[in-house]
CSV table of C-alpha atoms in Angstrom, one decimal:
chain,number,residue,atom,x,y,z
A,1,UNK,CA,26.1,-64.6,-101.4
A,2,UNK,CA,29.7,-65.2,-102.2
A,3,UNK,CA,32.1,-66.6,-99.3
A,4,UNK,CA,35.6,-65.3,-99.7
A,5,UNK,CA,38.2,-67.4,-97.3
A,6,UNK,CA,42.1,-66.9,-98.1
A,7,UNK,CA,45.3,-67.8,-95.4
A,8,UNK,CA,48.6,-68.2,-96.1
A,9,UNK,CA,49.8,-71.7,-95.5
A,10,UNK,CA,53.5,-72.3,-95.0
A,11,UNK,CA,55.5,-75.1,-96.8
A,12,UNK,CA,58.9,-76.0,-98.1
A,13,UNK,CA,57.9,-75.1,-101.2
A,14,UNK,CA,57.8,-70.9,-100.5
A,15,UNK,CA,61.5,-71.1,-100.3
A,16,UNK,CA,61.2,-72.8,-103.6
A,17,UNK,CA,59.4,-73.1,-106.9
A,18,UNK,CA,55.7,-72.3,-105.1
A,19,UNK,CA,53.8,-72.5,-102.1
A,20,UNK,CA,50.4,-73.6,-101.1
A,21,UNK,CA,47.7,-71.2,-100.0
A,22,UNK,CA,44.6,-72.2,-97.7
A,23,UNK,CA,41.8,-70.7,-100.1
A,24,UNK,CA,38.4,-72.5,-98.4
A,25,UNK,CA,37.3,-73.8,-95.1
A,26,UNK,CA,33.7,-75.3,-94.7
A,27,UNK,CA,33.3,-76.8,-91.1
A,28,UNK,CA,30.4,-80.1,-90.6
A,29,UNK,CA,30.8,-81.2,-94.4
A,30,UNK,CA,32.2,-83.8,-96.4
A,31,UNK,CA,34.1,-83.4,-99.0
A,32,UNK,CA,34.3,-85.6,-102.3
A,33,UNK,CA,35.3,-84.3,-105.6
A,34,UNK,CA,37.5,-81.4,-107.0
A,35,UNK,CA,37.8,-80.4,-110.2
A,36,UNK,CA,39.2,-77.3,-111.9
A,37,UNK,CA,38.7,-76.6,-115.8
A,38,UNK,CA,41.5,-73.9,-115.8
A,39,UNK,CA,43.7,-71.5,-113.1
A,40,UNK,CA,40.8,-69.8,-112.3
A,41,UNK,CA,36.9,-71.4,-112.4
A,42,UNK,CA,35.9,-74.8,-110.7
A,43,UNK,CA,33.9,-77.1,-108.7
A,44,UNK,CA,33.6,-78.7,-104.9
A,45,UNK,CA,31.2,-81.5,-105.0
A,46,UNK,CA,29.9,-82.3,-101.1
A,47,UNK,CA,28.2,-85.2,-99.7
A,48,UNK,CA,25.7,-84.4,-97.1
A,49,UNK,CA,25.6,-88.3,-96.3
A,50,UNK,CA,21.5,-87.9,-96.2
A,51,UNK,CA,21.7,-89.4,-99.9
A,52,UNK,CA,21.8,-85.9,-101.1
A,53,UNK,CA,25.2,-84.3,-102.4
A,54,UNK,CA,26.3,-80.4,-103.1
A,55,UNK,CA,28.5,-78.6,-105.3
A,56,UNK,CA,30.4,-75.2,-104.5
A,57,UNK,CA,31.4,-72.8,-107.3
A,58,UNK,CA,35.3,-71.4,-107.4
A,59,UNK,CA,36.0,-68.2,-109.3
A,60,UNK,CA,38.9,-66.0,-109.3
A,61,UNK,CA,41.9,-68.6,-108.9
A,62,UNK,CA,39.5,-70.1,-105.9
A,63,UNK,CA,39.5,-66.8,-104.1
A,64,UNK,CA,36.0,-66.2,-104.5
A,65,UNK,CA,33.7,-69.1,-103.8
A,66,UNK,CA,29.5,-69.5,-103.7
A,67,UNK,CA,27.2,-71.2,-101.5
A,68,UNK,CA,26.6,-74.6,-101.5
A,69,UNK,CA,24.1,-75.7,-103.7
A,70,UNK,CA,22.2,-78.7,-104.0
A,71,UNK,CA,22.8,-80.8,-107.0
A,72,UNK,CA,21.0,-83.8,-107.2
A,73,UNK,CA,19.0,-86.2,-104.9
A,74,UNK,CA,21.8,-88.8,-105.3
A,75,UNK,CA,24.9,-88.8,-104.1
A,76,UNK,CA,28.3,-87.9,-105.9
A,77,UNK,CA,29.8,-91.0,-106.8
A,78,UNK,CA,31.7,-92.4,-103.7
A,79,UNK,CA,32.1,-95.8,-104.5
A,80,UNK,CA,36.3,-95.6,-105.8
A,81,UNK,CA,38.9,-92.8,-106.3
A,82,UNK,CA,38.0,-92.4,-110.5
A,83,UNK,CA,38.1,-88.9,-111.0
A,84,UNK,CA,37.3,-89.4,-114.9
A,85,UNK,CA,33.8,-89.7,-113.1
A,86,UNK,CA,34.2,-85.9,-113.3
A,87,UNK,CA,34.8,-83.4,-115.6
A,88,UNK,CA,34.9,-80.1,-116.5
A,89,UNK,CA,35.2,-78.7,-120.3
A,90,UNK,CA,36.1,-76.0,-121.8
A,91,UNK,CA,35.3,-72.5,-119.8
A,92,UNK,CA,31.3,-73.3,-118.7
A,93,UNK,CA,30.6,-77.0,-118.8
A,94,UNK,CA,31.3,-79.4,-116.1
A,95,UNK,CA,30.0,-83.3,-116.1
A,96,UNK,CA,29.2,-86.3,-113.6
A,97,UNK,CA,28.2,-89.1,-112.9
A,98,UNK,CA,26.2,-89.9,-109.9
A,99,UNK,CA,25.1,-93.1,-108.1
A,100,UNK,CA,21.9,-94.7,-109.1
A,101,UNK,CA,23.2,-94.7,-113.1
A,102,UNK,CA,22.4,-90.9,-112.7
A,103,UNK,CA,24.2,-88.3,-114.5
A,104,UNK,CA,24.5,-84.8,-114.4
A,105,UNK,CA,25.6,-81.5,-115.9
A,106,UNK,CA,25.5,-77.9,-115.9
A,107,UNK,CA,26.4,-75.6,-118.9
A,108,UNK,CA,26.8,-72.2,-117.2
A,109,UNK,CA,29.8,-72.3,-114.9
A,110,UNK,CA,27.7,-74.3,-112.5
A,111,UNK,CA,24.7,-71.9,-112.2
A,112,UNK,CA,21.8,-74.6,-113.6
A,113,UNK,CA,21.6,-78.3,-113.7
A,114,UNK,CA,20.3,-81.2,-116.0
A,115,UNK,CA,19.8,-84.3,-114.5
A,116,UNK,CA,19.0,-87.7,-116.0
A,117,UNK,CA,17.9,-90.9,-114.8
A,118,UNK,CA,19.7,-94.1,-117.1
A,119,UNK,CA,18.1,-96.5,-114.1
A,120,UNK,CA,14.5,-96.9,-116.2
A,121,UNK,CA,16.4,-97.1,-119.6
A,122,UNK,CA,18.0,-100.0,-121.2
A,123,UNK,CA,21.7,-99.3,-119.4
A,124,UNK,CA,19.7,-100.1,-116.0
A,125,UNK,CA,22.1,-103.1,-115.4
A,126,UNK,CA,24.9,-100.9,-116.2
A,127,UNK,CA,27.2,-99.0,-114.2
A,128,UNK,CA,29.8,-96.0,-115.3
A,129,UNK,CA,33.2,-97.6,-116.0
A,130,UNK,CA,35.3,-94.5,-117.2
A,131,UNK,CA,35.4,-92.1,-120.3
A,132,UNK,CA,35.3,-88.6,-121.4
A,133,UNK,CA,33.3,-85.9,-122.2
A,134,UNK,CA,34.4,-82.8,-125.0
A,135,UNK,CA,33.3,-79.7,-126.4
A,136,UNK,CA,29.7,-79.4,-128.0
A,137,UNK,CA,27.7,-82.0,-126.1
A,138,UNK,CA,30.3,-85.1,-127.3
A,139,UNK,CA,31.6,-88.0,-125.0
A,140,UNK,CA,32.7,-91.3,-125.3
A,141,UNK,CA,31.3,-93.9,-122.3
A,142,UNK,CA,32.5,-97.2,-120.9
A,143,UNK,CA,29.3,-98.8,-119.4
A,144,UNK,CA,30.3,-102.2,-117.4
A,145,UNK,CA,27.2,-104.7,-117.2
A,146,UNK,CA,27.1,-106.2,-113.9
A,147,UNK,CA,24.9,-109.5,-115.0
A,148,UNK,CA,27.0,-110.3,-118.4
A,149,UNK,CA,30.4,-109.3,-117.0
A,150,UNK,CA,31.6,-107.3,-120.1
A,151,UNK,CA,31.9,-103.8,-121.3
A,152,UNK,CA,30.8,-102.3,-124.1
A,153,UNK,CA,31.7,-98.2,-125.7
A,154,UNK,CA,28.7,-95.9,-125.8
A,155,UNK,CA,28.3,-92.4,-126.9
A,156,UNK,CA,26.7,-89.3,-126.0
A,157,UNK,CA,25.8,-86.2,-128.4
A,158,UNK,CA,23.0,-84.6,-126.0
A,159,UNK,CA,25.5,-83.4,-122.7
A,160,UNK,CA,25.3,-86.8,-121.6
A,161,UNK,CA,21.6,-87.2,-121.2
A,162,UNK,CA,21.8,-90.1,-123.6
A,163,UNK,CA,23.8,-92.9,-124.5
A,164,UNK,CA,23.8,-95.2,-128.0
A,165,UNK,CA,25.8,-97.9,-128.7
A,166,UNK,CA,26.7,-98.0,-132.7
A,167,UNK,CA,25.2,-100.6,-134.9
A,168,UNK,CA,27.8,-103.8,-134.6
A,169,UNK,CA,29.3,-102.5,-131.8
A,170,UNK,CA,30.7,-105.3,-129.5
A,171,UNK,CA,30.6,-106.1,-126.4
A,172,UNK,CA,33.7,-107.3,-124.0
A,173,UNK,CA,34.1,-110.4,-121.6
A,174,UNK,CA,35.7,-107.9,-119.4
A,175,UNK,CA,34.5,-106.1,-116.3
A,176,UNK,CA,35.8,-102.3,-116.8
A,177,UNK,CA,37.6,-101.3,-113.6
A,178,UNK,CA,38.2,-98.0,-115.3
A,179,UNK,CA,38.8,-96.0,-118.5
A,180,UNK,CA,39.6,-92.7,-119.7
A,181,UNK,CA,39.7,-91.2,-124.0
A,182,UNK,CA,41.7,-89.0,-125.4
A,183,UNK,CA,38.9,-88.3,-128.1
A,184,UNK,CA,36.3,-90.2,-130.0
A,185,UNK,CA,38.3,-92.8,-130.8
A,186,UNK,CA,41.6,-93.7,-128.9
A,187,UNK,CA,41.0,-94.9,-125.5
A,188,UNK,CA,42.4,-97.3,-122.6
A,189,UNK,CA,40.2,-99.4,-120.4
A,190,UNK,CA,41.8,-101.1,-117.3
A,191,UNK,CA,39.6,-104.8,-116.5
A,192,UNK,CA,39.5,-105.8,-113.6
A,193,UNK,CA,42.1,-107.8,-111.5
A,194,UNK,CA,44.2,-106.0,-113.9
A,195,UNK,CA,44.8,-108.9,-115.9
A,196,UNK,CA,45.3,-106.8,-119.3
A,197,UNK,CA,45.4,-103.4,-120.3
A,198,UNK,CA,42.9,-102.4,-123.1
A,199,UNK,CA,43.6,-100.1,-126.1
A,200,UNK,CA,41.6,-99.0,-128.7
A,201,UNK,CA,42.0,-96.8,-132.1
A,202,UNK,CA,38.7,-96.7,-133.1
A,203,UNK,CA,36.2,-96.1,-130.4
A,204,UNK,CA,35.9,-99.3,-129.1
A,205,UNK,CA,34.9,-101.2,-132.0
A,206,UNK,CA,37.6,-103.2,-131.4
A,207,UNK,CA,40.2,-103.7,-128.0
A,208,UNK,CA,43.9,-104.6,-128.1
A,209,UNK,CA,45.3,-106.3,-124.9
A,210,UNK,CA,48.9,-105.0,-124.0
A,211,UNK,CA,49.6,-106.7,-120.7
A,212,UNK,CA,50.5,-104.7,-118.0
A,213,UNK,CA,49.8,-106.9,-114.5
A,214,UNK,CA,49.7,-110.0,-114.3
A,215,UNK,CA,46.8,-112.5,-113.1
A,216,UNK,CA,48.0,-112.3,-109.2
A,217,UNK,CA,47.9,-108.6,-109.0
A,218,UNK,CA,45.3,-105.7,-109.0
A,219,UNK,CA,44.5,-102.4,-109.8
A,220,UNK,CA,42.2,-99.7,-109.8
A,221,UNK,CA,42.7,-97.0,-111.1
A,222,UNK,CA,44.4,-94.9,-114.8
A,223,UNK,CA,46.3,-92.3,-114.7
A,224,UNK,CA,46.9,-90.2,-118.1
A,225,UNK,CA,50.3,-88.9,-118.9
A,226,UNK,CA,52.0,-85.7,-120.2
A,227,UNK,CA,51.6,-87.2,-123.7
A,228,UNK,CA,49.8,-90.4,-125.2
A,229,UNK,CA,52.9,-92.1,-124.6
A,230,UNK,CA,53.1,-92.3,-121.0
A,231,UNK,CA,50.1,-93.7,-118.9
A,232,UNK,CA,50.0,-95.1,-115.2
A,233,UNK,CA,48.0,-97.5,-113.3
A,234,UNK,CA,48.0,-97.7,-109.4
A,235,UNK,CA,48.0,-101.1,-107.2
A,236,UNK,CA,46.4,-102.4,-104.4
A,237,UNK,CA,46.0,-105.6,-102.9
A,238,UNK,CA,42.3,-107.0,-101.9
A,239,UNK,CA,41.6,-108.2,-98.7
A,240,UNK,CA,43.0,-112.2,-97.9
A,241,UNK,CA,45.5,-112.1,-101.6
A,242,UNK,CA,49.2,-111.3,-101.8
A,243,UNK,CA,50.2,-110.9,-105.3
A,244,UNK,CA,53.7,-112.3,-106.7
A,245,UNK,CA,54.9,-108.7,-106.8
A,246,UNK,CA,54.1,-107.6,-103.5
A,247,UNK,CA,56.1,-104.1,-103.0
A,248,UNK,CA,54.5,-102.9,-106.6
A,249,UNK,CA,53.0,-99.2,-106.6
A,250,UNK,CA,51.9,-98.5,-110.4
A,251,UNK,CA,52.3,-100.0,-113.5
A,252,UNK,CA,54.0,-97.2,-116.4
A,253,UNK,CA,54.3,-97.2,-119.7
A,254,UNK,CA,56.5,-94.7,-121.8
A,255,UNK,CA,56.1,-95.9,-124.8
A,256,UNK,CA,52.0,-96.6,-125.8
A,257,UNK,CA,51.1,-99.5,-124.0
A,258,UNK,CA,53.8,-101.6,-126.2
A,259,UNK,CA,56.1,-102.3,-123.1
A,260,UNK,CA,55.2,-102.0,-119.1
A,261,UNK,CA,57.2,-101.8,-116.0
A,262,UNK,CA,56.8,-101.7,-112.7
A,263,UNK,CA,57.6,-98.6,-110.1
A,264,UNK,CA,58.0,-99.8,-106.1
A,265,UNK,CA,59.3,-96.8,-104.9
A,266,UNK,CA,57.9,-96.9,-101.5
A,267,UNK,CA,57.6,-100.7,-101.1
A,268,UNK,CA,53.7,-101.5,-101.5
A,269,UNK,CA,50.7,-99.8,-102.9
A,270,UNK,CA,50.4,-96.9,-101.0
A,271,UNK,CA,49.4,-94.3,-103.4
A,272,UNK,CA,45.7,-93.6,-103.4
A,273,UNK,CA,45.4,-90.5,-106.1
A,274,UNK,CA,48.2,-89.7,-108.9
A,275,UNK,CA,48.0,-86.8,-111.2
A,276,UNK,CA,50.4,-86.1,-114.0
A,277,UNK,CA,50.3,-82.1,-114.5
A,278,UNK,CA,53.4,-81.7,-117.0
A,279,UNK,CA,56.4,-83.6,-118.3
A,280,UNK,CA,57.9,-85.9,-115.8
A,281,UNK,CA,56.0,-83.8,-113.3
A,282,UNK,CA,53.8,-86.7,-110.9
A,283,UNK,CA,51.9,-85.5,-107.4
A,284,UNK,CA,50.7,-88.1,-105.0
A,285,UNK,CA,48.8,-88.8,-102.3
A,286,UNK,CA,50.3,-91.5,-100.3
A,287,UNK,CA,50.0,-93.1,-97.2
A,288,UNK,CA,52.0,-94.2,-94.4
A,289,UNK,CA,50.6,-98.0,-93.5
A,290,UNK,CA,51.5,-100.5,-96.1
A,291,UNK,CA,49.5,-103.0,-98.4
A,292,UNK,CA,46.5,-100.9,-98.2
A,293,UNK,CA,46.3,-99.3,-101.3
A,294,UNK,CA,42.9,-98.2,-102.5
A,295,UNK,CA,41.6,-100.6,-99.0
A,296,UNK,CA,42.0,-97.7,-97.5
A,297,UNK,CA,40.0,-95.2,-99.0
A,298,UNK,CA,40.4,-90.8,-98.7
A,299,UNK,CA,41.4,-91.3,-95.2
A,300,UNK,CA,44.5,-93.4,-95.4
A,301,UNK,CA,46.1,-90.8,-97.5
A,302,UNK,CA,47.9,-88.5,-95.5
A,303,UNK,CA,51.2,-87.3,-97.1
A,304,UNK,CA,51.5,-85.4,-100.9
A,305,UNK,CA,54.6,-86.3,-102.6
A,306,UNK,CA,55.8,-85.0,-105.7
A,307,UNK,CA,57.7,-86.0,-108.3
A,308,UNK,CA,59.9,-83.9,-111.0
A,309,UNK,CA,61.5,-87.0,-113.0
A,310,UNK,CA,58.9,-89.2,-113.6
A,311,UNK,CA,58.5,-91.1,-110.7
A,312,UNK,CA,62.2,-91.7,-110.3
A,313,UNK,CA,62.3,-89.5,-106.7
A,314,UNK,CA,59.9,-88.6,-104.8
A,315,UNK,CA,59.6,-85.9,-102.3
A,316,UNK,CA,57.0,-85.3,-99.4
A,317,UNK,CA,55.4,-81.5,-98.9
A,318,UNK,CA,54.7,-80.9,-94.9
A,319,UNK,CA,52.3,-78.7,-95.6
A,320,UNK,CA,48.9,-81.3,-95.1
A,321,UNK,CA,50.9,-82.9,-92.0
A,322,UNK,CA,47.6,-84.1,-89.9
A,323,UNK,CA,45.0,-83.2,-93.1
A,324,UNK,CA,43.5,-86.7,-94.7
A,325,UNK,CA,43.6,-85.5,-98.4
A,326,UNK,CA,40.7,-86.3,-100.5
A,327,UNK,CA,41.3,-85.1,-104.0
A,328,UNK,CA,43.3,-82.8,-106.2
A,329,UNK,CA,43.1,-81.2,-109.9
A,330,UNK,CA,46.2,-79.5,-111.6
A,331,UNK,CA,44.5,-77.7,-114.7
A,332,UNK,CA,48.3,-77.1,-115.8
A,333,UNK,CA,51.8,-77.8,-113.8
A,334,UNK,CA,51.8,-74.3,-112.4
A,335,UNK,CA,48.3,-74.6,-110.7
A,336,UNK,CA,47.1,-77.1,-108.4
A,337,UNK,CA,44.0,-77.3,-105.8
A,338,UNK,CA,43.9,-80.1,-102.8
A,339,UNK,CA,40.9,-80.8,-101.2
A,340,UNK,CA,41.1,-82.3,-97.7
A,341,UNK,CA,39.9,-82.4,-94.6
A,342,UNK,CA,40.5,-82.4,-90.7
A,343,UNK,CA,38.0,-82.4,-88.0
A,344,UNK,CA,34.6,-82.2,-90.4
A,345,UNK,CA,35.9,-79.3,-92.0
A,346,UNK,CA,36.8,-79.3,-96.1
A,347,UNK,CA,39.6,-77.5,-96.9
A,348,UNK,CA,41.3,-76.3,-100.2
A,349,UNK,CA,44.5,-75.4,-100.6
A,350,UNK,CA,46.3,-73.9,-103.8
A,351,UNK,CA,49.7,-74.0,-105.1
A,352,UNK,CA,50.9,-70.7,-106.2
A,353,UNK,CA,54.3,-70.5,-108.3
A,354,UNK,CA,56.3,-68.5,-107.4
A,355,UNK,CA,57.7,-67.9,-110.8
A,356,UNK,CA,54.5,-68.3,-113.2
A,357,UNK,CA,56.8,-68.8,-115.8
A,358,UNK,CA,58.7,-71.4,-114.9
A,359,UNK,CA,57.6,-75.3,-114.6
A,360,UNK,CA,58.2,-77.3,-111.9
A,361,UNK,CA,60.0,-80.1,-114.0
A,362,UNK,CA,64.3,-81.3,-113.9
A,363,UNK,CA,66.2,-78.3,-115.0
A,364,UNK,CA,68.0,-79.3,-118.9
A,365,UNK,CA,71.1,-78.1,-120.0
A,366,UNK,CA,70.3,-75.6,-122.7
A,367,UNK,CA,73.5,-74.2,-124.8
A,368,UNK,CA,76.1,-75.4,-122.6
A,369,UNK,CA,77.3,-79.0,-120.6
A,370,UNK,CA,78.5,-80.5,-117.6
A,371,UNK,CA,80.5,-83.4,-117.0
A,372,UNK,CA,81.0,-84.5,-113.3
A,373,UNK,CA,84.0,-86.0,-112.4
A,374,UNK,CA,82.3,-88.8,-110.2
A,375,UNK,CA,78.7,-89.9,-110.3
A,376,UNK,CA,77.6,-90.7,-107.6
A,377,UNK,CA,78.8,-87.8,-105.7
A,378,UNK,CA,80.7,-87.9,-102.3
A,379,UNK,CA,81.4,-84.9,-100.1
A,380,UNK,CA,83.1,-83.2,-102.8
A,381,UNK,CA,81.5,-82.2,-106.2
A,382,UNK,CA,84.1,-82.1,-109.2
A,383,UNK,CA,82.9,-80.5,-112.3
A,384,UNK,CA,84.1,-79.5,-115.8
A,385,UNK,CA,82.0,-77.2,-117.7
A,386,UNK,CA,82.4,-76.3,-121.5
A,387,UNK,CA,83.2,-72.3,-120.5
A,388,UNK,CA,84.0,-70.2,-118.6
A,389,UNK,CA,83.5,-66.5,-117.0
A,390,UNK,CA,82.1,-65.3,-113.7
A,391,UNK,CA,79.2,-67.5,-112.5
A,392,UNK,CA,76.6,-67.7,-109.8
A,393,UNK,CA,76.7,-72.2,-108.7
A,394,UNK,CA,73.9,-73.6,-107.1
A,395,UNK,CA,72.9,-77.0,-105.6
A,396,UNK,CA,69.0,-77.2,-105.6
A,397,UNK,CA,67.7,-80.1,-103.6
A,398,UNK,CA,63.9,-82.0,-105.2
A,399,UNK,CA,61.9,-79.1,-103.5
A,400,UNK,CA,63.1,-76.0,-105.7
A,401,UNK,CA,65.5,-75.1,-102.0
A,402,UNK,CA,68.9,-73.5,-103.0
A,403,UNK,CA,70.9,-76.1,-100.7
A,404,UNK,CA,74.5,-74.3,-101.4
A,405,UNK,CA,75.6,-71.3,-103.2
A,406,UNK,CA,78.9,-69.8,-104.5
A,407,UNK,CA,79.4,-67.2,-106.9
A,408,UNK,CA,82.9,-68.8,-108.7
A,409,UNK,CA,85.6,-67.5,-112.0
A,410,UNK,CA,84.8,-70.8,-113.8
A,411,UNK,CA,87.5,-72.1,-116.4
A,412,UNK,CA,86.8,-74.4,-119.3
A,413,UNK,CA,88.6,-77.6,-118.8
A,414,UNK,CA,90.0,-77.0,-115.1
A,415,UNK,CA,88.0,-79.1,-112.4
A,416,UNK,CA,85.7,-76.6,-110.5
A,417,UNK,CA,85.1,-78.3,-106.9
A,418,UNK,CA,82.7,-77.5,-104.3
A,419,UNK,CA,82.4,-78.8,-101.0
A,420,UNK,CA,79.3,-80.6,-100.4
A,421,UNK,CA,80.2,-82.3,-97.3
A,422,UNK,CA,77.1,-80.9,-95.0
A,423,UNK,CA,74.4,-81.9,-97.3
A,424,UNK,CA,72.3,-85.2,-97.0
A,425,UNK,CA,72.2,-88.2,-99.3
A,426,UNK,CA,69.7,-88.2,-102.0
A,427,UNK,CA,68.7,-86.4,-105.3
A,428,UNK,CA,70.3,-82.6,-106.4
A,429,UNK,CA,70.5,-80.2,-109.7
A,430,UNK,CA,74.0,-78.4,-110.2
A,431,UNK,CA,73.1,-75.2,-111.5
A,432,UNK,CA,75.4,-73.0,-113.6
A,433,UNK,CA,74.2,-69.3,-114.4
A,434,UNK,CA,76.7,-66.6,-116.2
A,435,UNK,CA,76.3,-62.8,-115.7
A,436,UNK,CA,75.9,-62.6,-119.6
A,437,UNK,CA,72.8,-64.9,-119.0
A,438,UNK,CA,74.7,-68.2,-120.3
A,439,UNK,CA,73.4,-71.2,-118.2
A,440,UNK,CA,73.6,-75.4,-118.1
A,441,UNK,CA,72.5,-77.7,-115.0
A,442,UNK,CA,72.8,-81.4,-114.2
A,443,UNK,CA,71.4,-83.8,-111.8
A,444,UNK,CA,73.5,-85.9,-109.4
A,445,UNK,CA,73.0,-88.0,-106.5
A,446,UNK,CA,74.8,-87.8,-103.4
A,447,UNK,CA,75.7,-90.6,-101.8
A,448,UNK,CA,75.4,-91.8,-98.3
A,449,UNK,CA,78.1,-91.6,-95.9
């Protein structure tokens, strides 16, 4: 039996770059874990709360969805927001692991399921501390022992239903708050209390520290970037310590791990899930009481922002305004799923571009420039552009929204100006498009009043 649930949701983004789309509804369930291998097939993982937990197959872009199915007589790992917990791979395999040092994994788009027990083996004092899985069985596992307080790299051939730890292989006087590979050998692990950031070339036999917080502060959780230059890791602040940086919301790196810095764009950790799905391109759930951070769990997150420069603005999207969002997975930057949920119902929604083709990331001047007159802008925007002809000039606001509009005889080297006065303060694109298909744009901020 195949459930097929599909509403129209409305958002400030249909008059932009996308909108979102209600694609599930489940009422008396609670929802955990989302993950989508590509645009069109994924997984719902459920939590009946009875120690028992359920996954729901997604097909056709998450138009077509199965009946919930029991998956294991554990529960889906509930214990922190790490979503490299779960993965899927490639078009059929998906992987998790479970509480009780369980895993499990299914091979055929969901259909079947192998279990396996690590509690009886000799990782029974070990707990799942991050990774990844890949093509053909492969993975790479950070197992944190609870007694010892290190970590140690282990690594799976069999689909995860093993784990062996290569001769000489060390072990680290670290607990592993989290981790994540980008293959069999390069890795990060993030200890906890944050106190270093861990990097290694060659699967773990050996961990260089490159900072990142300091002793007073905490995080939880990494966040991979567009490329393996660019990596995140989100703050909170236990219960009874205030860290010398209080207003800090992630730590960022742009350039490997050699150099950090810290982002407090909305004045204390907030953020409780942050996914990079393409250059500069961040989504966020946030939410609206400070210096809870992680504290708070699913429920205190109850806004999605976005951002399109790399964390420099942010945006909010009204479409979840009284949803408490759980989870999300962007497979690529023109296809995103949100799970949530609002009086014991789950609910999915999907972002839909409106232009496939086109990325939701800062417009770039391609064969032409723009040089503004004054930066930032007042009420009146002065510009010079390196052409001229008959052209269509747009101010776009951070959701994709065409804010002002004027189709203008543009002459290289005279000042173009266009009145500006009725828009807010805050972060715009000029955009310049010929008839003859000739185009620049620019960022600006307007100033306040």
């Amino acid at each position: 039996m195949l459930l097929l649930t599909l509403s129209l949701v409305s958002s400030l983004f249909a008059q932009g770059r996308g909108h979102w789309e209600r694609v599930f509804a489940m009422p008396h369930s609670s929802p955990e874990v989302i993950a989508f291998a590509d645009s069109d097939r994924g997984y719902l993982l459920l939590d009946s709360g009875l120690s028992a937990s359920y996954v729901v197959r997604a097909s056709n872009g998450g138009r077509i969805w199965s009946t919930k199915q029991q998956l294991s007589p554990y529960r889906a790992l509930t214990d922190g927001p790490n979503s490299h917990s779960y993965e899927s791979v490639g078009e059929n395999e998906f992987y998790g692991f479970a509480e009780l040092n369980s895993t499990f994994s299914s091979h055929d788009t969901g259909h079947t399921w192998l279990f396996t027990d690590l509690f009886n083996t000799s990782l029974k004092n070990y707990w799942f501390g991050g990774g990844a899985m890949f093509s053909q069985g492969m993975g790479v596992v950070i197992f944190d022992n609870d007694q010892q307080r290190s970590f140690s790299v282990y690594f799976t051939r069999d689909s995860a239903q093993s784990f062996t730890q290569p001769e000489g292989q060390p072990s680290f006087p670290k607990h592993a708050q989290d981790a994540f590979f980008y293959d069999l050998k390069e890795g990060w692990a993030l200890t906890l209390h944050a106190d270093s950031m861990w990097h290694t070339l060659d699967g773990g036999k050996s961990f260089l520290s490159t900072g990142g917080f300091d002793s007073s502060e905490f995080a939880f959780y990494l966040v991979k970037g567009w490329d393996r230059d660019h990596l995140y890791a989100l703050a909170y602040w236990p219960e009874g310590i205030r860290p010398s940086y209080p207003s800090t919301d992630y730590m960022a790196t742009s350039d490997g791990g050699n150099s950090w810095y810290r982002d407090s764009t909305f004045r204390s950790p907030r953020i409780f899930r942050m996914i990079c799905a393409g250059p500069s391109l961040l989504w966020a759930f946030v939410g609206k009481n400070p210096n809870l951070g992680y504290q708070g769990g699913p429920s205190f997150a109850d806004s999605l922002y976005y951002s399109i420069d790399n964390g420099k603005h942010w945006a909010v999207d009204t479409t979840f305004a009284g949803d408490s969002l759980i989870d999300m997975s962007w497979p690529d930057a023109n296809h995103g799923y949100v799970l949530a949920s609002r009086d014991s119902t789950t609910l999915v929604y999907k972002f839909v571009s409106n232009n496939p083709s086109l990325v939701p990331e800062i417009l770039s001047s391609k064969s032409l420039s723009i040089h503004l007159l004054h930066s930032p802008v007042g009420n009146a925007l002065d510009f010079e552009i390196e052409s001229e002809g008959r052209a269509r000039v747009s101010v776009v606001d951070l959701l994709g929204r065409v804010r002002k509009e004027s189709t203008l005889n543009l002459v290289e080297g005279q000042t173009t100006a266009l009145d500006i006065g009725s828009l807010p303060a805050g972060y715009y694109q000029l955009c310049v498009n010929f008839v003859d298909g000739r185009q620049a744009s620019m960022s600006f901020i307007k100033k306040p009043e």
